[in-house]
Coordinates of C-alpha atoms in Angstrom, one line a residue:
X17 CA 7.0 -7.6 35.0
X18 CA 10.3 -6.3 33.4
X19 CA 12.3 -9.1 31.9
X20 CA 15.2 -6.8 30.7
X21 CA 16.2 -3.5 32.3
X22 CA 18.8 -1.2 30.9
X23 CA 19.9 1.8 33.1
X24 CA 21.7 4.9 32.0
X25 CA 23.4 3.2 29.0
X26 CA 26.2 4.9 27.2
X27 CA 28.0 3.3 24.2
X28 CA 30.9 4.9 22.4
X29 CA 33.2 3.5 19.7
X30 CA 36.4 5.7 19.7
X31 CA 35.0 9.1 19.0
X32 CA 31.6 8.1 17.8
X33 CA 28.9 8.2 20.5
X34 CA 25.9 6.0 19.7
X35 CA 23.9 5.9 22.9
X36 CA 24.0 8.3 25.9
X37 CA 22.0 8.1 29.1
X38 CA 19.6 5.5 27.7
X39 CA 17.0 3.8 29.9
X40 CA 15.0 0.9 28.5
X41 CA 12.7 -1.7 30.0
X42 CA 11.2 -4.7 28.3
X43 CA 8.1 -6.1 30.0
X44 CA 6.7 -9.6 29.7
X45 CA 4.3 -9.8 26.7
X46 CA 5.6 -6.7 25.0
X47 CA 6.6 -6.7 21.3
X48 CA 8.9 -3.7 20.9
X49 CA 10.2 -2.5 17.5
X50 CA 13.4 -0.5 17.2
X51 CA 13.5 2.1 14.5
X52 CA 15.9 4.7 13.4
X53 CA 18.4 5.7 10.6
X54 CA 21.1 3.2 9.5
X55 CA 24.1 3.5 11.9
X56 CA 22.2 5.2 14.7
X57 CA 22.7 2.3 17.2
X58 CA 19.7 0.0 16.7
X59 CA 21.7 -3.2 16.5
X60 CA 24.1 -2.0 19.2
X61 CA 21.1 -1.5 21.6
X62 CA 19.8 -5.0 20.8
X63 CA 23.2 -6.6 21.4
X64 CA 23.5 -4.8 24.8
X65 CA 20.0 -6.1 25.7
X66 CA 21.1 -9.6 24.7
X67 CA 24.3 -9.2 26.8
X68 CA 26.6 -10.0 23.9
X69 CA 28.0 -6.5 24.0
X70 CA 29.0 -4.5 27.1
X71 CA 28.0 -0.8 27.3
X72 CA 30.7 1.8 27.9
X73 CA 28.7 2.9 30.9
X74 CA 25.5 1.9 32.5
X75 CA 23.9 -1.4 33.7
X76 CA 22.0 -4.3 32.3
X77 CA 19.8 -6.2 34.7
X78 CA 18.3 -9.5 33.7
X79 CA 17.0 -12.3 35.9
X80 CA 19.3 -15.4 35.6
X81 CA 16.3 -17.6 35.0
X82 CA 15.2 -15.6 32.0
X83 CA 16.2 -17.2 28.7
X84 CA 17.1 -14.5 26.1
X85 CA 18.0 -15.5 22.5
X86 CA 18.6 -13.7 19.3
X87 CA 18.3 -14.5 15.6
X88 CA 21.8 -13.9 14.2
X89 CA 22.2 -12.2 10.8
X90 CA 24.6 -15.0 9.8
X91 CA 23.8 -18.1 11.9
X92 CA 26.4 -20.8 12.2
X93 CA 25.8 -24.6 12.2
X94 CA 27.9 -27.7 12.7
X95 CA 29.0 -29.1 9.3
X96 CA 27.3 -32.5 9.9
X97 CA 23.8 -31.3 10.9
X98 CA 20.8 -31.8 8.6
X99 CA 18.0 -29.2 8.7
X100 CA 15.8 -31.4 10.9
X101 CA 18.7 -32.2 13.2
X102 CA 19.6 -28.6 13.6
X103 CA 16.0 -27.7 14.6
X104 CA 15.7 -30.7 17.0
X105 CA 19.1 -29.8 18.7
X106 CA 17.6 -26.5 19.7
X107 CA 14.5 -28.2 21.2
X108 CA 16.3 -30.6 23.5
X109 CA 15.0 -29.0 26.7
X110 CA 11.4 -29.1 25.5
X111 CA 11.6 -32.7 24.4
X112 CA 13.2 -33.6 27.7
X113 CA 10.3 -31.8 29.4
X114 CA 7.8 -33.9 27.5
X115 CA 9.5 -37.2 28.5
X116 CA 9.7 -36.0 32.1
X117 CA 6.0 -35.1 32.1
X118 CA 5.1 -38.6 30.8
X119 CA 7.2 -40.3 33.5
X120 CA 5.7 -38.0 36.3
X121 CA 2.2 -38.6 35.0
X122 CA 2.7 -42.4 35.3
X123 CA 4.1 -42.0 38.8
X124 CA 1.3 -39.7 40.0
X125 CA -1.3 -42.1 38.6
X126 CA 0.1 -44.7 41.1
X127 CA 0.8 -42.3 43.9
X128 CA -1.7 -39.5 43.5
X129 CA -1.4 -38.2 47.1
X130 CA 2.3 -37.6 46.8
X131 CA 2.6 -33.8 47.1
X132 CA 6.1 -33.6 45.9
X133 CA 5.3 -35.5 42.7
X134 CA 2.2 -33.3 42.1
X135 CA 4.3 -30.1 42.5
X136 CA 6.8 -31.4 40.0
X137 CA 4.1 -32.3 37.6
X138 CA 2.5 -28.9 38.0
X139 CA 5.8 -27.2 37.3
X140 CA 6.6 -29.2 34.2
X141 CA 3.1 -28.7 32.9
X142 CA 3.3 -24.9 33.4
X143 CA 6.7 -25.0 31.5
X144 CA 5.1 -26.9 28.5
X145 CA 2.1 -24.6 28.6
X146 CA 4.4 -21.5 28.4
X147 CA 6.2 -22.9 25.4
X148 CA 3.0 -24.4 23.9
X149 CA 5.0 -27.6 23.5
X150 CA 2.3 -30.3 24.0
X151 CA 2.1 -31.0 20.3
X152 CA 5.7 -30.2 19.4
X153 CA 6.0 -32.7 16.5
X154 CA 3.0 -31.3 14.7
X155 CA 4.4 -27.8 15.2
X156 CA 7.8 -28.8 13.8
X157 CA 6.0 -30.2 10.7
X158 CA 4.0 -27.0 10.2
X159 CA 7.0 -24.7 10.6
X160 CA 9.0 -26.8 8.1
X161 CA 6.2 -26.5 5.6
X162 CA 5.5 -22.8 6.1
X163 CA 9.1 -21.8 6.0
X164 CA 9.6 -23.9 2.8
X165 CA 12.2 -26.1 4.5
X166 CA 10.4 -29.5 4.3
X167 CA 12.0 -30.4 1.0
X168 CA 15.5 -29.7 2.6
X169 CA 14.9 -31.4 6.0
X170 CA 17.5 -34.2 5.3
X171 CA 20.0 -32.0 3.6
X172 CA 23.1 -30.6 5.4
X173 CA 22.3 -27.1 6.6
X174 CA 25.7 -25.8 5.4
X175 CA 24.7 -26.8 1.8
X176 CA 21.9 -24.3 1.8
X177 CA 22.0 -20.6 0.8
X178 CA 22.4 -17.9 3.5
X179 CA 18.8 -17.0 3.4
X180 CA 17.7 -20.6 3.8
X181 CA 20.1 -21.1 6.7
X182 CA 18.6 -18.1 8.4
X183 CA 15.1 -19.6 7.9
X184 CA 16.4 -22.7 9.7
X185 CA 17.6 -20.6 12.6
X186 CA 14.3 -18.6 12.7
X187 CA 12.3 -21.9 12.7
X188 CA 14.3 -23.2 15.7
X189 CA 13.7 -20.0 17.7
X190 CA 9.9 -19.8 17.1
X191 CA 9.6 -23.4 18.1
X192 CA 11.8 -23.0 21.1
X193 CA 10.0 -19.8 22.3
X194 CA 12.6 -18.3 24.7
X195 CA 11.4 -16.0 27.4
X196 CA 12.7 -13.1 25.3
X197 CA 13.3 -13.3 21.6
X198 CA 15.4 -10.7 19.8
X199 CA 15.1 -10.4 16.0
X200 CA 17.2 -8.4 13.7
X201 CA 15.4 -7.9 10.3
X202 CA 13.4 -11.2 10.7
X203 CA 11.6 -10.7 7.4
X204 CA 14.7 -10.6 5.2
X205 CA 14.8 -13.7 2.9
X206 CA 11.1 -14.5 3.6
X207 CA 8.4 -14.2 1.0
X208 CA 5.1 -12.6 1.9
X209 CA 3.4 -15.9 2.9
X210 CA 6.3 -16.8 5.2
X211 CA 6.0 -13.4 6.8
X212 CA 2.3 -13.8 7.3
X213 CA 2.9 -17.1 9.0
X214 CA 5.7 -15.6 11.2
X215 CA 3.2 -12.8 12.2
X216 CA 0.6 -15.4 13.0
X217 CA 2.8 -17.5 15.3
X218 CA 4.4 -14.5 17.1
X219 CA 0.9 -13.2 18.0
X220 CA -0.7 -16.5 18.7
X221 CA 2.1 -17.8 20.9
X222 CA 2.3 -14.4 22.8
X223 CA 6.1 -14.0 22.4
X224 CA 8.0 -11.3 24.2
X225 CA 9.9 -9.6 21.4
X226 CA 12.5 -6.9 20.8
X227 CA 13.0 -6.5 17.0
X228 CA 14.5 -4.4 14.3
X229 CA 12.7 -4.3 10.9
X230 CA 12.3 -2.1 7.9
X231 CA 9.0 -3.8 7.0
X232 CA 6.4 -1.3 8.1
X233 CA 3.5 -3.7 7.7
X234 CA 5.2 -6.2 9.9
X235 CA 5.9 -3.5 12.6
X236 CA 2.3 -2.4 12.4
X237 CA 0.9 -5.9 12.8
X238 CA 3.3 -7.1 15.5
X239 CA 4.5 -4.2 17.6
X240 CA 2.9 -3.1 20.9
X241 CA 5.5 -0.3 21.2
X242 CA 7.9 1.4 18.9
X243 CA 11.1 3.0 20.2
X244 CA 13.1 5.3 17.9
X245 CA 16.8 5.8 18.4
X246 CA 17.6 9.5 17.7
X247 CA 20.3 11.8 19.0
X248 CA 21.9 9.1 21.1
X249 CA 18.6 8.6 23.0
X250 CA 15.3 6.7 22.8
X251 CA 11.8 8.0 22.2
X252 CA 9.0 5.5 23.0
X253 CA 5.6 5.4 21.2
X254 CA 2.8 3.1 22.1
X255 CA 1.2 0.8 19.5
X256 CA 2.3 -0.2 15.9
X257 CA 3.7 1.8 13.0
X258 CA 0.6 3.9 12.2
X259 CA 0.4 4.8 15.9
X260 CA 4.1 5.7 15.9
X261 CA 3.5 8.1 13.0
X262 CA 0.4 9.7 14.6
X263 CA 2.2 10.2 18.0
X264 CA 5.4 11.5 16.3
X265 CA 3.3 14.1 14.6
X266 CA 1.7 15.1 17.9
X267 CA 5.2 15.3 19.4
X268 CA 6.3 17.5 16.6
X269 CA 3.4 19.9 17.1
X270 CA 4.1 19.9 20.8
X271 CA 7.7 20.7 20.2
X272 CA 6.8 23.5 17.8
X273 CA 4.5 25.0 20.5
X274 CA 7.2 24.7 23.2
X275 CA 9.6 26.4 20.8
X276 CA 7.3 29.3 20.5
X277 CA 7.0 29.6 24.3
X278 CA 10.8 29.3 24.5
X279 CA 11.4 32.1 22.1
X280 CA 9.1 34.4 24.1
X281 CA 10.9 33.5 27.3
X282 CA 14.3 34.0 25.6
X283 CA 13.3 37.4 24.4
X284 CA 12.3 38.5 27.9
X285 CA 15.5 37.1 29.3
X286 CA 17.6 38.7 26.6
X287 CA 16.0 42.1 27.5
X288 CA 16.9 41.6 31.1
X289 CA 20.4 40.6 30.3
X290 CA 20.8 43.8 28.2
X291 CA 19.6 46.0 31.0
X292 CA 21.6 44.2 33.7
X293 CA 24.1 46.4 35.5
X294 CA 27.6 45.2 36.2
X295 CA 27.1 45.3 40.0
X296 CA 24.5 42.6 39.7
X297 CA 26.4 40.2 37.5
X298 CA 27.9 38.0 40.2
X299 CA 24.5 37.6 41.9
X300 CA 22.9 36.6 38.6
X301 CA 25.4 34.2 37.2
X302 CA 22.9 31.4 37.3
X303 CA 20.2 33.4 35.4
X304 CA 22.8 34.4 32.8
X305 CA 23.8 30.7 32.3
X306 CA 20.1 29.9 31.8
X307 CA 19.9 32.5 29.0
X308 CA 22.8 30.9 27.2
X309 CA 21.1 27.5 27.6
X310 CA 17.9 28.9 26.1
X311 CA 19.9 30.3 23.2
X312 CA 21.4 26.9 22.4
X313 CA 18.1 25.2 22.7
X314 CA 16.5 27.8 20.4
X315 CA 19.1 27.0 17.8
X316 CA 18.6 23.2 17.9
X317 CA 14.8 23.1 18.0
X318 CA 14.1 24.4 14.4
X319 CA 16.4 21.8 12.9
X320 CA 14.8 19.0 14.9
X321 CA 11.3 20.1 14.1
X322 CA 12.1 20.5 10.4
X323 CA 13.7 17.0 10.3
X324 CA 10.6 15.5 11.9
X325 CA 8.3 17.3 9.4
X326 CA 10.3 16.0 6.4
X327 CA 10.2 12.4 7.7
X328 CA 6.5 12.6 8.4
X329 CA 5.6 14.3 5.1
X330 CA 7.4 11.5 3.3
X331 CA 5.5 8.8 5.2
X332 CA 2.1 10.4 4.9
X333 CA 2.2 11.2 1.2
X334 CA -0.4 9.4 -1.0
X335 CA 0.6 5.9 -1.9
X336 CA -0.1 6.4 -5.5
X337 CA 1.6 8.5 -8.1
X338 CA -0.2 10.5 -10.9
X339 CA -2.2 8.7 -13.5
X340 CA -0.5 8.0 -16.8
X341 CA -1.2 9.7 -20.1
X342 CA -3.6 8.2 -22.7
X343 CA -1.0 7.9 -25.4
X344 CA 1.9 5.8 -24.1
X345 CA 5.0 4.3 -25.7
X346 CA 5.2 0.5 -25.9
X347 CA 8.3 -0.7 -24.0
X348 CA 7.9 -4.5 -23.9
X349 CA 5.6 -6.7 -25.8
X350 CA 5.7 -10.2 -24.3
X351 CA 3.9 -13.1 -26.0
X352 CA 3.6 -16.7 -24.9
X353 CA 6.8 -16.6 -22.8
X354 CA 8.0 -19.9 -21.4
X355 CA 11.1 -20.5 -19.2
X356 CA 12.0 -23.5 -17.1
X357 CA 15.2 -24.5 -15.2
X358 CA 16.2 -28.1 -14.1
X359 CA 12.8 -29.4 -15.1
X360 CA 11.0 -26.7 -13.0
X361 CA 8.5 -24.5 -14.8
X362 CA 9.0 -20.9 -13.8
X363 CA 7.1 -19.0 -16.5
X364 CA 4.4 -20.6 -18.7
X365 CA 2.6 -19.0 -21.7
X366 CA 2.9 -15.5 -20.1
X367 CA 1.8 -12.6 -22.3
X368 CA 1.7 -8.9 -21.4
X369 CA 2.5 -5.4 -22.6
X370 CA 4.5 -3.0 -20.6
X371 CA 3.9 0.7 -21.4
X372 CA 5.6 4.0 -20.7
X373 CA 4.7 5.2 -17.1
X374 CA 3.7 1.7 -16.0
X375 CA 4.6 1.1 -12.3
X376 CA 4.6 -2.8 -12.0
X377 CA 5.4 -4.7 -8.8
X378 CA 6.5 -8.4 -9.3
X379 CA 5.4 -10.4 -6.3
X380 CA 4.9 -14.0 -5.1
X381 CA 6.5 -16.9 -3.4
X382 CA 10.3 -17.3 -3.3
X383 CA 11.9 -19.3 -6.1
X384 CA 8.9 -18.8 -8.4
X385 CA 10.8 -16.9 -11.1
X386 CA 10.4 -13.2 -10.2
X387 CA 14.0 -12.2 -10.7
X388 CA 14.1 -14.5 -13.7
X389 CA 11.4 -12.5 -15.5
X390 CA 13.6 -9.3 -15.0
X391 CA 16.6 -11.1 -16.5
X392 CA 14.5 -12.3 -19.4
X393 CA 13.4 -8.7 -20.1
X394 CA 16.9 -7.4 -19.8
X395 CA 18.2 -10.1 -22.2
X396 CA 20.4 -11.7 -19.7
X397 CA 18.5 -15.0 -20.0
X398 CA 17.1 -16.6 -23.1
X399 CA 13.5 -17.9 -23.1
X400 CA 12.7 -21.5 -23.9
X401 CA 10.0 -20.2 -26.3
X402 CA 7.9 -17.2 -26.9
X403 CA 8.9 -13.7 -27.8
X404 CA 9.9 -10.4 -26.1
X405 CA 9.8 -7.4 -28.3
X406 CA 11.7 -4.5 -26.9
X407 CA 11.1 -0.8 -28.0
X408 CA 13.8 1.7 -28.4
X409 CA 14.5 3.1 -24.9
X410 CA 17.1 3.1 -22.2
X411 CA 17.0 1.0 -19.0
X412 CA 18.5 1.5 -15.5
X413 CA 19.0 -1.8 -13.6
X414 CA 19.5 -2.3 -9.8
X415 CA 20.2 -5.7 -8.5
X416 CA 21.0 -7.1 -5.0
X417 CA 24.7 -7.6 -5.8
X418 CA 25.3 -3.9 -6.6
X419 CA 27.2 -4.8 -9.8
X420 CA 27.5 -1.1 -10.9
X421 CA 29.8 -0.2 -7.9
X422 CA 33.6 -0.3 -7.6
X423 CA 34.8 -0.9 -4.1
X424 CA 38.0 1.0 -4.8
X425 CA 36.4 4.2 -5.9
X426 CA 35.5 7.0 -3.5
X427 CA 31.9 8.4 -3.6
X428 CA 33.1 11.5 -5.5
X429 CA 34.9 9.3 -8.1
X430 CA 31.7 7.1 -8.3
X431 CA 29.5 10.0 -9.1
X432 CA 32.0 12.1 -11.1
X433 CA 34.2 9.6 -12.9
X434 CA 35.3 12.2 -15.4
X435 CA 36.2 14.8 -12.7
X436 CA 34.4 17.8 -11.4
X437 CA 31.9 17.8 -8.5
X438 CA 28.5 18.2 -10.1
X439 CA 25.9 15.6 -11.3
X440 CA 22.8 15.8 -13.5
X441 CA 19.7 14.5 -11.8
X442 CA 16.5 14.4 -13.9
X443 CA 17.3 17.8 -15.6
X444 CA 18.9 19.5 -12.6
X445 CA 22.6 20.3 -12.4
X446 CA 23.5 19.7 -8.7
X447 CA 26.6 19.6 -6.6
X448 CA 27.4 16.0 -5.7
X449 CA 27.4 16.7 -2.0
X450 CA 24.0 18.4 -2.1
X451 CA 22.6 15.4 -4.1
X452 CA 24.1 12.8 -1.8
X453 CA 22.8 14.7 1.2
X454 CA 19.3 13.8 0.0
X455 CA 20.3 10.2 0.4
X456 CA 21.5 10.9 4.0
X457 CA 25.2 10.9 3.3
X458 CA 27.3 13.5 5.4
X459 CA 30.0 15.5 3.7
X460 CA 32.8 13.5 5.2
X461 CA 31.7 10.5 3.2
X462 CA 32.6 12.1 -0.1
X463 CA 36.2 10.8 0.1
X464 CA 35.3 7.4 1.6
X465 CA 35.8 4.3 -0.6
X466 CA 32.7 2.3 -1.5
X467 CA 34.4 -0.8 0.0
X468 CA 34.4 0.8 3.4
X469 CA 30.6 1.3 3.5
X470 CA 28.0 -1.0 5.1
X471 CA 25.6 -3.1 3.0
X472 CA 22.8 -0.6 3.5
X473 CA 25.1 2.4 2.7
X474 CA 26.2 0.6 -0.6
X475 CA 22.6 0.1 -1.5
X476 CA 22.0 3.9 -0.9
X477 CA 25.0 4.7 -3.2
X478 CA 23.7 2.3 -5.9
X479 CA 20.2 3.7 -5.8
X480 CA 21.5 7.4 -5.8
X481 CA 23.7 6.5 -8.8
X482 CA 20.8 5.1 -10.6
X483 CA 18.8 8.3 -10.5
X484 CA 21.7 10.2 -12.1
X485 CA 21.3 8.1 -15.3
X486 CA 19.1 9.4 -18.1
X487 CA 16.8 6.4 -18.5
X488 CA 13.2 5.8 -19.5
X489 CA 12.7 2.5 -17.5
X490 CA 13.9 1.4 -14.1
X491 CA 14.2 -2.3 -13.3
X492 CA 14.9 -3.0 -9.6
X493 CA 15.4 -6.3 -7.9
X494 CA 14.7 -6.1 -4.1
X495 CA 15.6 -2.4 -3.8
X496 CA 14.5 -2.0 -0.1
X497 CA 16.8 -4.8 1.2
X498 CA 19.2 -3.5 3.9
X499 CA 17.6 0.0 3.8
X500 CA 16.3 1.7 6.9
X501 CA 12.7 3.1 6.8
X502 CA 13.9 6.7 6.3
X503 CA 15.9 5.7 3.2
X504 CA 13.0 3.7 1.9
X505 CA 10.7 6.7 2.1
X506 CA 13.3 8.8 0.2
X507 CA 13.4 6.0 -2.4
X508 CA 9.6 6.1 -2.6
X509 CA 9.6 9.8 -3.3
X510 CA 12.2 9.4 -6.1
X511 CA 10.2 6.6 -7.7
X512 CA 6.9 8.4 -7.5
X513 CA 8.6 11.4 -9.2
X514 CA 10.3 9.2 -11.8
X515 CA 8.6 10.0 -15.1
X516 CA 9.4 6.6 -16.8
X517 CA 8.3 3.0 -16.4
X518 CA 9.2 1.0 -13.3
X519 CA 9.4 -2.8 -12.8
X520 CA 10.5 -4.0 -9.4
X521 CA 10.6 -7.2 -7.3
X522 CA 9.8 -6.7 -3.6
X523 CA 8.2 -8.3 -0.6
X524 CA 7.7 -4.9 1.2
X525 CA 3.9 -4.5 1.2
X526 CA 3.8 -0.9 2.2
X527 CA 6.3 -0.1 -0.5
X528 CA 4.4 -2.1 -3.1
X529 CA 1.1 -0.4 -2.2
X530 CA 2.6 3.0 -2.4
X531 CA 4.4 2.7 -5.7
X532 CA 2.7 0.0 -7.9
X533 CA -0.3 0.6 -10.1
X534 CA -0.2 -3.0 -11.3
X535 CA 1.0 -6.4 -10.1
X536 CA 2.6 -9.4 -11.8
X537 CA 1.8 -12.2 -9.3
X538 CA 3.9 -15.4 -9.5
X539 CA 1.7 -18.2 -8.1
X540 CA 4.1 -21.0 -8.7
X541 CA 4.3 -23.8 -11.4
X542 CA 4.7 -21.2 -14.1
X543 CA 1.5 -19.3 -13.4
X544 CA 1.8 -15.5 -13.6
X545 CA -1.3 -13.4 -13.1
X546 CA -1.8 -9.7 -13.7
X547 CA -3.8 -7.6 -11.2
X548 CA -4.7 -3.9 -10.8
X549 CA -5.5 -4.3 -7.1
X550 CA -3.3 -3.1 -4.4
X551 CA -1.1 -5.8 -3.0
X552 CA -2.8 -5.6 0.4
X553 CA -6.2 -6.0 -1.2
X554 CA -5.0 -9.0 -3.2
X555 CA -3.5 -10.7 -0.1
X556 CA -6.7 -10.1 1.8
X557 CA -8.9 -11.6 -0.9
X558 CA -6.5 -14.6 -1.3
X559 CA -6.7 -15.2 2.5
X560 CA -10.5 -15.1 2.4
X561 CA -10.4 -17.6 -0.5
X562 CA -8.1 -19.9 1.5
X563 CA -10.4 -19.6 4.6
X564 CA -13.5 -20.3 2.4
X565 CA -11.8 -23.4 0.8
X566 CA -11.0 -24.7 4.3
X567 CA -14.6 -24.1 5.5
X568 CA -16.0 -25.8 2.4
X569 CA -13.8 -28.8 3.0
X570 CA -15.0 -29.0 6.6
X571 CA -18.6 -28.7 5.6
X572 CA -18.3 -31.3 2.8
X573 CA -16.7 -33.8 5.3
X574 CA -19.5 -33.2 7.7
X575 CA -22.2 -33.7 5.0
X576 CA -20.6 -36.8 3.7
X577 CA -20.9 -38.4 7.2
X578 CA -24.7 -37.9 7.0
X579 CA -27.2 -39.7 4.9
X580 CA -28.0 -37.5 1.9
X581 CA -31.8 -36.8 1.3
X582 CA -33.2 -37.6 -2.0
X583 CA -33.5 -34.5 -4.2
X584 CA -36.5 -33.6 -6.3
X585 CA -35.2 -33.7 -9.9
X586 CA -35.8 -30.7 -12.2
X587 CA -37.4 -31.9 -15.5
X588 CA -37.2 -28.7 -17.7
X589 CA -35.7 -25.3 -17.9
X590 CA -37.4 -22.4 -16.3
X591 CA -38.5 -19.4 -18.4
X592 CA -35.4 -17.3 -17.6
X593 CA -33.1 -20.3 -18.1
X594 CA -34.6 -21.1 -21.5
X595 CA -34.3 -17.4 -22.6
X596 CA -30.6 -17.4 -21.5
X597 CA -30.0 -20.7 -23.3
X598 CA -31.4 -19.3 -26.6
X599 CA -29.9 -15.8 -26.5
X600 CA -26.5 -16.1 -24.8
X601 CA -24.5 -17.8 -27.6
X602 CA -25.2 -14.9 -30.0
X603 CA -24.3 -12.3 -27.3
X604 CA -21.1 -14.1 -26.4
X605 CA -20.1 -14.4 -30.1
X606 CA -20.7 -10.6 -30.6
X607 CA -18.6 -9.9 -27.5
X608 CA -15.8 -12.1 -28.9
X609 CA -15.8 -10.2 -32.1
X610 CA -15.6 -6.8 -30.4
X611 CA -12.8 -7.9 -28.1
X612 CA -10.9 -9.2 -31.0
X613 CA -11.3 -5.9 -32.8
X614 CA -10.0 -4.0 -29.7
X615 CA -7.0 -6.3 -29.3
X616 CA -6.1 -5.7 -33.0
X617 CA -6.3 -1.9 -32.3
X618 CA -4.0 -2.3 -29.3
X619 CA -1.4 -3.9 -31.5
X620 CA -1.6 -1.1 -34.1
X621 CA 0.0 2.2 -32.9
X622 CA -1.9 4.2 -35.5
X623 CA -5.2 2.9 -34.2
X624 CA -4.5 3.2 -30.4
X625 CA -3.0 6.6 -30.8
X626 CA -6.0 7.8 -32.6
X627 CA -8.6 6.3 -30.1
X628 CA -6.5 6.7 -26.9
X629 CA -4.8 3.7 -25.3
X630 CA -6.5 4.2 -21.9
X631 CA -9.9 4.4 -23.4
X632 CA -9.4 1.2 -25.4
X633 CA -7.9 -0.6 -22.4
X634 CA -10.8 0.4 -20.1
X635 CA -13.4 -0.6 -22.8
X636 CA -11.7 -4.0 -23.3
X637 CA -11.5 -4.6 -19.5
X638 CA -15.3 -3.9 -19.3
X639 CA -16.1 -6.2 -22.2
X640 CA -13.9 -9.0 -20.7
X641 CA -15.8 -8.8 -17.4
X642 CA -19.2 -8.9 -19.2
X643 CA -17.9 -11.8 -21.4
X644 CA -16.8 -13.8 -18.4
X645 CA -20.2 -13.3 -16.6
X646 CA -22.2 -14.3 -19.7
X647 CA -20.0 -17.3 -20.4
X648 CA -20.4 -18.6 -16.8
X649 CA -24.1 -18.2 -17.0
X650 CA -24.4 -20.0 -20.3
X651 CA -22.2 -22.9 -19.0
X652 CA -24.5 -23.0 -15.9
X653 CA -27.7 -23.2 -18.0
X654 CA -26.1 -25.7 -20.4
X655 CA -25.2 -28.0 -17.5
X656 CA -28.8 -27.8 -16.2
X657 CA -30.2 -28.7 -19.7
X658 CA -27.8 -31.6 -20.2
X659 CA -28.9 -33.1 -16.9
X660 CA -32.4 -33.9 -18.1

């Protein structure tokens, strides 16, 4: 059943046509993602679906009983509302329904043959079923915890940051579960754990969704259909993001095949037109008009096909860049770094080395200290203790506030401050328009002031500007925020091709998997781990560990309820245990000496340049793994021996 129908929608702002002849139908249970370039009309389409914006032409049809709600980019709250009150205010209808159900249940218990009461009870039960509101108080507590709002529940909402306020609004909506929920960039301001919870609840509660997102993993997990806004129209693809890519490729192949057929037809018609005698012109006006239509279509198709090819090639490229060289320059040497703020430990005893060509993603929960680490490396913050040794190299920095941009400058002034119209990009001398075209800026933007651009466009300018700098290390704080998917794929290409080192903070799992060869994982309470897994692999393993811990807890609880049988006590070590007990201490000591020797070599440029940094690092990693296994085995045997 269609909950929202849009018929022949046209939307025009002055001379800019965004949508033309658009038909769209959202069926119950569908989760539809809207994708497309920035400025193509995604948000406009969503607002028309909501009913908050009128189309220039066309019709919106929605049943009056259908509840349609949208997550605002900048939600507004009354000044006197606490976080908990703001959420409860949105749940008034559900809480009233719970009370009404309790009253009706009592009445039916005393008058169980009253058909009118039974019908009312059945209706209110169905309403609570649909919204899964039987255990509403428990759900409120869980949502507060998962969205990291529990500690703020008694604070005024207006005292929170913009991102935190948006989480309050999102929490209210997922608890309320309207018939149709519209979400514009729902994963903004959420860390990866919050996103996972949001995915879980949207799937489990069977929401009907229309959403815009640049998070491809989120789209792939959630969407049952993807619609792309292009050329003022919509193209629909079944399934998630991977399905969208596969079907788009098939569409491109089909379009290319149709174009070949069209060219053959056009050639035949052109031959007919050339041989046509004047006396037959009037009779064949329709056929002549068709020839002209074919000509126009033949001109457009190659551009459209090439555009689709470029987009698909960007998406389907290998997630990983080339392997680094064996001899690499040391950029940062971090030893026993500690940093806290207002009594909260953000980084504790963190040591690492960052080398030339490293591609490092800094990930983890919000507020754990990811951006703080970047600022410590940049020298903008001073550590409480520990050292950061920085080599002789240049850094390019991108932050969420776009500090390098001047709103009063035009794009041409921004890229050519000393005059002229050319820029140097990684050894190439390019016309500024040709360069900015690669970041999807049309020629007429050259004279636009930066202050006139949208947030996403400003981010594109800042990133484009960054790649004109001759630097050896890029440090990026949330570079994909406010970018559409096409721009993100362009950024990915640039970063993969970048020859220097890269450190970046991001929550975009696709982006991280494609770019990073190493992770710094902020676990909270000052703990920072290093990992060479992909981010997806790390998250999957972490989820398995959480599930295992939960299962162990359940099993332990069940066992404790039963009487434990008496165990037969072991009285001596087995042959293998005795052998390990005797030999492992010497083996462990030898491994420690060898690892110490390799670590000294890593600290000595003359040594690691001679032997090869990669070879030493790989040997050290192997020894560390063996050392860990032997140490665990020795402790296990020692525990058995001490139990006698």
